Tab-separated table of C-alpha atoms in Angstrom:
chain	number	residue	atom	x	y	z
A	1	UNK	CA	0.000	0.000	0.000
A	2	UNK	CA	1.407	3.404	-0.978
A	3	UNK	CA	2.276	5.877	1.767
A	4	UNK	CA	0.160	8.957	2.334
A	5	UNK	CA	1.316	11.506	-0.292
A	6	UNK	CA	1.297	14.483	2.112
A	7	UNK	CA	3.749	15.000	4.946
A	8	UNK	CA	2.500	16.390	8.306
A	9	UNK	CA	4.000	19.792	7.487
A	10	UNK	CA	2.267	19.854	4.103
A	11	UNK	CA	-1.013	18.836	5.737
A	12	UNK	CA	-0.718	21.764	8.158
A	13	UNK	CA	0.083	24.176	5.300
A	14	UNK	CA	-2.758	22.824	3.177
A	15	UNK	CA	-5.290	22.979	5.999
A	16	UNK	CA	-4.232	26.496	7.010
A	17	UNK	CA	-4.312	27.765	3.420
A	18	UNK	CA	-7.753	26.294	2.802
A	19	UNK	CA	-9.088	27.675	6.097
A	20	UNK	CA	-7.764	31.182	5.411
A	21	UNK	CA	-8.950	31.015	1.817
A	22	UNK	CA	-12.458	30.132	2.988
A	23	UNK	CA	-12.422	32.864	5.625
A	24	UNK	CA	-11.178	35.521	3.199
A	25	UNK	CA	-13.714	34.464	0.578
A	26	UNK	CA	-16.482	34.726	3.182
A	27	UNK	CA	-15.353	38.272	4.040
A	28	UNK	CA	-15.185	39.123	0.326
A	29	UNK	CA	-18.722	37.859	-0.283
A	30	UNK	CA	-19.970	39.707	2.802
A	31	UNK	CA	-18.486	42.997	1.595
A	32	UNK	CA	-19.693	42.353	-1.954
A	33	UNK	CA	-23.269	41.833	-0.711
A	34	UNK	CA	-23.136	45.113	1.197
A	35	UNK	CA	-21.796	46.878	-1.906
A	36	UNK	CA	-24.596	45.444	-4.057
A	37	UNK	CA	-27.195	46.433	-1.488
A	38	UNK	CA	-25.922	50.015	-1.287
A	39	UNK	CA	-25.840	50.272	-5.093
A	40	UNK	CA	-29.486	49.159	-5.254
A	41	UNK	CA	-30.642	51.378	-2.358
A	42	UNK	CA	-32.567	54.580	-3.230
A	43	UNK	CA	-30.420	57.706	-2.938
A	44	UNK	CA	-32.334	60.504	-1.195
A	45	UNK	CA	-31.746	63.912	0.330
A	46	UNK	CA	-33.578	65.396	3.285
A	47	UNK	CA	-36.545	67.366	1.971
A	48	UNK	CA	-40.284	67.838	2.397
A	49	UNK	CA	-40.842	65.232	-0.325
A	50	UNK	CA	-39.696	62.279	1.815
A	51	UNK	CA	-43.149	61.749	3.294
A	52	UNK	CA	-44.618	61.829	-0.224
A	53	UNK	CA	-42.064	59.268	-1.401
A	54	UNK	CA	-42.927	56.951	1.495
A	55	UNK	CA	-46.638	57.331	0.798
A	56	UNK	CA	-46.082	56.492	-2.876
A	57	UNK	CA	-44.449	53.205	-1.926
A	58	UNK	CA	-47.554	52.194	0.018
A	59	UNK	CA	-45.488	51.591	3.123
A	60	UNK	CA	-44.383	53.564	6.140
A	61	UNK	CA	-40.867	52.144	5.900
A	62	UNK	CA	-38.102	51.920	3.306
A	63	UNK	CA	-35.931	48.923	4.193
A	64	UNK	CA	-32.611	50.279	2.925
A	65	UNK	CA	-31.910	53.816	1.730
A	66	UNK	CA	-28.971	56.204	1.518
A	67	UNK	CA	-29.968	59.641	2.738
A	68	UNK	CA	-27.790	62.732	2.872
A	69	UNK	CA	-28.222	65.729	5.157
A	70	UNK	CA	-26.614	68.209	7.514
A	71	UNK	CA	-26.156	67.394	11.205
A	72	UNK	CA	-28.186	69.523	13.609
A	73	UNK	CA	-28.793	68.857	17.335
A	74	UNK	CA	-32.293	68.077	18.545
A	75	UNK	CA	-31.300	69.184	22.059
A	76	UNK	CA	-28.484	71.234	23.580
A	77	UNK	CA	-25.301	70.239	21.730
A	78	UNK	CA	-22.088	68.978	23.284
A	79	UNK	CA	-19.305	71.523	23.727
A	80	UNK	CA	-15.649	70.571	23.475
A	81	UNK	CA	-13.827	71.060	26.804
A	82	UNK	CA	-10.682	72.080	24.894
A	83	UNK	CA	-12.231	74.296	22.180
A	84	UNK	CA	-15.266	76.123	23.511
A	85	UNK	CA	-16.280	77.250	20.029
A	86	UNK	CA	-16.733	73.658	18.794
A	87	UNK	CA	-20.103	71.992	19.224
A	88	UNK	CA	-21.120	68.470	18.289
A	89	UNK	CA	-23.641	65.711	18.777
A	90	UNK	CA	-21.238	62.788	19.404
A	91	UNK	CA	-18.055	63.055	21.438
A	92	UNK	CA	-15.435	60.413	22.211
A	93	UNK	CA	-12.625	61.025	24.695
A	94	UNK	CA	-9.756	58.523	24.667
A	95	UNK	CA	-6.717	58.317	26.926
A	96	UNK	CA	-3.983	55.914	25.741
A	97	UNK	CA	-0.764	54.930	27.438
A	98	UNK	CA	2.240	54.456	25.145
A	99	UNK	CA	5.183	52.375	26.255
A	100	UNK	CA	8.201	50.560	24.857
A	101	UNK	CA	8.409	46.784	25.294
A	102	UNK	CA	11.721	44.933	24.954
A	103	UNK	CA	11.493	42.272	22.236
A	104	UNK	CA	13.977	39.533	23.109
A	105	UNK	CA	13.607	37.904	19.691
A	106	UNK	CA	14.308	41.059	17.644
A	107	UNK	CA	16.642	42.475	20.323
A	108	UNK	CA	14.987	45.894	20.109
A	109	UNK	CA	12.321	48.061	21.753
A	110	UNK	CA	8.838	47.970	20.156
A	111	UNK	CA	6.075	50.527	20.631
A	112	UNK	CA	2.902	49.404	22.420
A	113	UNK	CA	-0.254	51.234	23.436
A	114	UNK	CA	-3.054	50.567	25.904
A	115	UNK	CA	-6.431	52.304	26.236
A	116	UNK	CA	-6.649	53.618	29.793
A	117	UNK	CA	-9.962	55.456	29.494
A	118	UNK	CA	-12.628	55.841	26.814
A	119	UNK	CA	-15.828	57.844	27.121
A	120	UNK	CA	-18.543	58.390	24.489
A	121	UNK	CA	-21.241	61.039	24.861
A	122	UNK	CA	-24.164	61.609	22.508
A	123	UNK	CA	-27.180	63.860	22.187
A	124	UNK	CA	-30.170	63.319	19.850
A	125	UNK	CA	-29.635	64.864	16.439
A	126	UNK	CA	-31.349	65.158	13.084
A	127	UNK	CA	-30.399	65.501	9.440
A	128	UNK	CA	-31.636	68.597	7.671
A	129	UNK	CA	-31.581	69.596	4.026
A	130	UNK	CA	-28.094	70.257	2.582
A	131	UNK	CA	-29.516	73.219	0.641
A	132	UNK	CA	-30.856	74.828	3.796
A	133	UNK	CA	-34.221	75.697	2.170
A	134	UNK	CA	-36.395	72.701	3.020
A	135	UNK	CA	-38.142	72.380	6.347
A	136	UNK	CA	-38.091	68.576	6.596
A	137	UNK	CA	-35.757	66.693	8.863
A	138	UNK	CA	-34.872	63.101	9.694
A	139	UNK	CA	-34.018	61.929	13.210
A	140	UNK	CA	-31.007	59.604	13.478
A	141	UNK	CA	-31.657	56.755	15.913
A	142	UNK	CA	-29.012	54.576	17.622
A	143	UNK	CA	-25.942	56.227	16.067
A	144	UNK	CA	-23.648	54.088	18.250
A	145	UNK	CA	-24.924	50.975	16.407
A	146	UNK	CA	-23.331	52.165	13.162
A	147	UNK	CA	-20.459	50.142	11.709
A	148	UNK	CA	-18.103	53.057	12.370
A	149	UNK	CA	-18.688	56.374	14.072
A	150	UNK	CA	-18.223	59.385	11.721
A	151	UNK	CA	-15.922	61.364	14.024
A	152	UNK	CA	-13.246	63.985	13.418
A	153	UNK	CA	-10.237	64.495	15.682
A	154	UNK	CA	-10.522	67.992	17.156
A	155	UNK	CA	-7.927	67.724	19.937
A	156	UNK	CA	-4.782	65.692	20.488
A	157	UNK	CA	-2.044	66.056	23.088
A	158	UNK	CA	0.825	63.788	24.072
A	159	UNK	CA	2.148	64.175	27.604
A	160	UNK	CA	5.609	62.618	27.901
A	161	UNK	CA	6.523	60.817	31.109
A	162	UNK	CA	9.674	62.032	32.860
A	163	UNK	CA	12.084	59.414	34.221
A	164	UNK	CA	14.823	59.483	36.822
A	165	UNK	CA	17.950	57.345	36.912
A	166	UNK	CA	16.293	54.832	39.239
A	167	UNK	CA	13.262	54.619	36.930
A	168	UNK	CA	15.448	53.993	33.889
A	169	UNK	CA	17.267	51.207	35.716
A	170	UNK	CA	13.999	49.526	36.697
A	171	UNK	CA	12.695	49.883	33.124
A	172	UNK	CA	15.676	48.033	31.669
A	173	UNK	CA	15.336	45.306	34.277
A	174	UNK	CA	11.591	44.863	33.727
A	175	UNK	CA	11.694	45.249	29.923
A	176	UNK	CA	8.978	47.964	29.916
A	177	UNK	CA	9.616	51.669	29.414
A	178	UNK	CA	6.622	54.096	29.667
A	179	UNK	CA	6.704	56.868	27.045
A	180	UNK	CA	3.675	58.933	27.998
A	181	UNK	CA	-0.073	59.419	27.604
A	182	UNK	CA	-1.939	60.441	24.442
A	183	UNK	CA	-5.192	62.305	25.001
A	184	UNK	CA	-7.566	62.709	22.027
A	185	UNK	CA	-11.026	64.123	21.478
A	186	UNK	CA	-13.173	63.174	18.479
A	187	UNK	CA	-16.511	64.750	17.613
A	188	UNK	CA	-19.287	64.706	15.064
A	189	UNK	CA	-19.584	68.453	14.634
A	190	UNK	CA	-22.784	70.384	14.154
A	191	UNK	CA	-23.161	71.366	10.488
A	192	UNK	CA	-21.225	68.389	9.142
A	193	UNK	CA	-22.443	66.780	5.944
A	194	UNK	CA	-23.502	63.247	6.867
A	195	UNK	CA	-24.769	60.315	4.818
A	196	UNK	CA	-26.780	57.672	6.607
A	197	UNK	CA	-27.533	54.252	5.125
A	198	UNK	CA	-30.196	52.268	6.896
A	199	UNK	CA	-33.926	51.921	7.329
A	200	UNK	CA	-36.114	55.018	6.871
A	201	UNK	CA	-39.331	54.821	8.899
A	202	UNK	CA	-42.341	57.158	9.129
A	203	UNK	CA	-43.749	57.230	12.680
A	204	UNK	CA	-47.455	57.756	13.473
A	205	UNK	CA	-46.711	61.312	14.625
A	206	UNK	CA	-45.413	62.138	11.120
A	207	UNK	CA	-41.716	62.223	12.063
A	208	UNK	CA	-39.082	60.493	9.924
A	209	UNK	CA	-36.413	58.326	11.532
A	210	UNK	CA	-33.253	56.723	10.161
A	211	UNK	CA	-32.626	53.564	12.171
A	212	UNK	CA	-30.642	50.302	12.019
A	213	UNK	CA	-32.272	47.878	9.544
A	214	UNK	CA	-34.480	45.285	11.210
A	215	UNK	CA	-33.241	42.574	8.816
A	216	UNK	CA	-29.691	42.770	10.196
A	217	UNK	CA	-28.165	44.706	7.287
A	218	UNK	CA	-25.211	46.986	7.951
A	219	UNK	CA	-25.998	50.422	9.379
A	220	UNK	CA	-23.673	53.180	8.143
A	221	UNK	CA	-23.099	56.775	9.164
A	222	UNK	CA	-20.298	58.418	7.205
A	223	UNK	CA	-18.991	61.896	6.541
A	224	UNK	CA	-19.337	62.924	2.925
A	225	UNK	CA	-21.361	61.180	0.212
A	226	UNK	CA	-22.303	57.545	-0.300
A	227	UNK	CA	-19.916	57.154	-3.270
A	228	UNK	CA	-16.930	57.529	-0.915
A	229	UNK	CA	-18.266	54.799	1.375
A	230	UNK	CA	-19.015	52.589	-1.616
A	231	UNK	CA	-15.464	53.007	-2.951
A	232	UNK	CA	-14.012	52.024	0.456
A	233	UNK	CA	-16.205	48.924	0.642
A	234	UNK	CA	-15.302	47.908	-2.919
A	235	UNK	CA	-11.618	48.284	-2.087
A	236	UNK	CA	-12.023	46.090	0.998
A	237	UNK	CA	-13.967	43.500	-1.000
A	238	UNK	CA	-11.261	43.405	-3.650
A	239	UNK	CA	-8.561	43.024	-1.002
A	240	UNK	CA	-10.273	40.002	0.584
A	241	UNK	CA	-10.868	38.492	-2.854
A	242	UNK	CA	-7.175	38.647	-3.758
A	243	UNK	CA	-6.215	37.352	-0.321
A	244	UNK	CA	-8.536	34.352	-0.815
A	245	UNK	CA	-7.073	33.785	-4.274
A	246	UNK	CA	-3.484	33.831	-2.971
A	247	UNK	CA	-4.339	31.361	-0.200
A	248	UNK	CA	-6.078	29.147	-2.768
A	249	UNK	CA	-2.968	29.256	-4.977
A	250	UNK	CA	-0.837	28.298	-1.971
A	251	UNK	CA	-3.107	25.291	-1.363
A	252	UNK	CA	-2.843	24.298	-5.016
A	253	UNK	CA	0.958	24.612	-4.853
A	254	UNK	CA	1.108	22.283	-1.842
A	255	UNK	CA	-1.097	19.700	-3.576
A	256	UNK	CA	0.892	19.985	-6.821
A	257	UNK	CA	4.174	19.510	-4.949
A	258	UNK	CA	2.816	16.402	-3.227
A	259	UNK	CA	1.523	14.994	-6.536
A	260	UNK	CA	4.900	15.599	-8.207
A	261	UNK	CA	6.676	13.831	-5.373
A	262	UNK	CA	4.227	10.926	-5.528
A	263	UNK	CA	4.736	10.719	-9.297
A	264	UNK	CA	8.519	10.616	-8.889
A	265	UNK	CA	8.154	7.902	-6.253
A	266	UNK	CA	5.936	5.787	-8.498
A	267	UNK	CA	8.296	6.384	-11.420
A	268	UNK	CA	11.253	5.172	-9.326
A	269	UNK	CA	9.334	2.052	-8.291
A	270	UNK	CA	8.484	1.313	-11.931
A	271	UNK	CA	12.136	1.728	-12.904
A	272	UNK	CA	13.231	-0.611	-10.128
A	273	UNK	CA	10.667	-3.188	-11.166
A	274	UNK	CA	11.779	-2.891	-14.792
A	275	UNK	CA	15.400	-3.399	-13.755
A	276	UNK	CA	14.451	-6.451	-11.737
A	277	UNK	CA	12.614	-7.973	-14.700
A	278	UNK	CA	15.498	-7.122	-17.044
A	279	UNK	CA	17.963	-8.734	-14.681
A	280	UNK	CA	15.895	-11.901	-14.377
A	281	UNK	CA	15.419	-12.036	-18.147
A	282	UNK	CA	19.153	-11.745	-18.763
A	283	UNK	CA	19.788	-14.506	-16.256
A	284	UNK	CA	17.362	-16.809	-18.049
A	285	UNK	CA	18.380	-16.130	-21.648
A	286	UNK	CA	22.102	-15.362	-21.506
A	287	UNK	CA	25.194	-16.804	-19.948
A	288	UNK	CA	25.053	-18.495	-16.604
A	289	UNK	CA	26.019	-16.482	-13.584
A	290	UNK	CA	29.131	-17.214	-11.684
A	291	UNK	CA	29.322	-20.580	-10.008
A	292	UNK	CA	29.664	-20.081	-6.269
A	293	UNK	CA	32.126	-22.982	-6.093
A	294	UNK	CA	34.477	-21.276	-8.540
A	295	UNK	CA	34.450	-17.857	-6.844
A	296	UNK	CA	36.856	-17.151	-4.055
A	297	UNK	CA	35.329	-16.163	-0.719
A	298	UNK	CA	36.494	-12.578	-1.040
A	299	UNK	CA	33.985	-12.106	-3.893
A	300	UNK	CA	31.012	-12.326	-1.558
A	301	UNK	CA	28.516	-9.466	-1.321
A	302	UNK	CA	29.856	-6.674	0.892
A	303	UNK	CA	26.365	-6.160	2.361
A	304	UNK	CA	25.056	-9.608	3.268
A	305	UNK	CA	28.462	-11.424	3.171
A	306	UNK	CA	26.607	-14.536	2.018
A	307	UNK	CA	25.698	-14.335	-1.647
A	308	UNK	CA	28.198	-13.737	-4.424
A	309	UNK	CA	28.594	-10.398	-6.114
A	310	UNK	CA	26.366	-10.802	-9.124
A	311	UNK	CA	25.518	-7.353	-10.499
A	312	UNK	CA	27.326	-4.372	-11.990
A	313	UNK	CA	26.235	-0.902	-10.863
A	314	UNK	CA	26.207	1.663	-13.675
A	315	UNK	CA	27.556	4.184	-14.530
A	316	UNK	CA	30.273	3.828	-11.828
A	317	UNK	CA	30.884	0.130	-12.762
A	318	UNK	CA	31.407	-1.168	-9.228
A	319	UNK	CA	30.778	-4.888	-8.563
A	320	UNK	CA	30.105	-5.091	-4.862
A	321	UNK	CA	26.760	-6.688	-4.025
A	322	UNK	CA	24.153	-9.238	-4.948
A	323	UNK	CA	20.938	-8.258	-6.640
A	324	UNK	CA	18.800	-8.803	-3.536
A	325	UNK	CA	20.957	-6.425	-1.524
A	326	UNK	CA	20.817	-3.912	-4.380
A	327	UNK	CA	17.018	-4.014	-4.218
A	328	UNK	CA	17.170	-3.455	-0.457
A	329	UNK	CA	19.328	-0.315	-0.719
A	330	UNK	CA	17.569	2.608	1.058
A	331	UNK	CA	18.541	4.942	-1.790
A	332	UNK	CA	19.934	4.500	-5.281
A	333	UNK	CA	23.566	5.170	-4.282
A	334	UNK	CA	26.579	2.933	-4.832
A	335	UNK	CA	27.809	1.443	-1.504
A	336	UNK	CA	31.414	2.031	-2.634
A	337	UNK	CA	31.521	5.529	-4.176
A	338	UNK	CA	28.086	6.854	-3.168
A	339	UNK	CA	27.447	7.733	-6.802
A	340	UNK	CA	23.920	7.680	-8.213
A	341	UNK	CA	22.892	4.345	-9.778
A	342	UNK	CA	21.168	4.703	-13.126
A	343	UNK	CA	20.778	1.007	-13.896
A	344	UNK	CA	22.134	-2.412	-12.947
A	345	UNK	CA	23.158	-5.383	-15.130
A	346	UNK	CA	24.038	-8.958	-14.081
A	347	UNK	CA	27.650	-10.088	-13.825
A	348	UNK	CA	28.587	-13.068	-16.058
A	349	UNK	CA	31.605	-15.284	-16.464
A	350	UNK	CA	32.697	-16.009	-20.024
């Protein structure tokens, strides 16, 4: 029975490549579905005609739309603690600690960061007409459920940590060296142009609301227009597609390598079998092999020390073993000179 054509290392490589290829293809298909859904979604702007559009559809809800408007607070807006003139409807404060970690493998210091504190504040807000003439507005519900918050960095400060000689000594002994703290503030500013992609619903009180889709589709809030978001999603989908393709090619390369090795092994076995048959045929139809009684003892096989030397190894021409020992060689190398054996012929006495 032939041995398994794949080695354990090749099995690990093949399994990993197939797993990553499947994962990357799943991510590609997921992004591609979102792209297709956004391309098919109606593209609207905040205006008085939204209620008319919903009424024309015969439903109080549009399952997936892309709507563009200007951010305005529905209540008192948030004020930046660092820039009093800036007002927004979403604020995120982040405090990160930066430190250097000694990498024993690379023999160098690598930068690392850790979030010490993160706070997110929101107030209700609406989207109004970009032109500023229409009266209609759309309330944005559950903005924190969006795939990514549309925030701009309005403040950033890095406070470096001072170290004494004793601190530096302890840092080298522990392998950790604090660098300092980075404090950032991000906000969705009042008056920003925002595009929301989700479910547009008309409530019984006549108000319009943009909310996360009830069917589980992705909910997007992004600065700018929907074409920018679509381009980013298409780029991500293309990246995962090529990653899946590369992993698939790696799997194919592993399989091809194993098949080539198996083919070479089978080819070697066929050659050995052909040599055995040729040897037996020559013994039957040509001159008789050496008579053991006529050979001196020193002409015995150097491997088994029992049978006579009865074959010639080519191309080196050494006569050193019997045919059975030749067949039992672990590799096709001459026991005398270690040269490669192309073929073997029987040894005859004239």
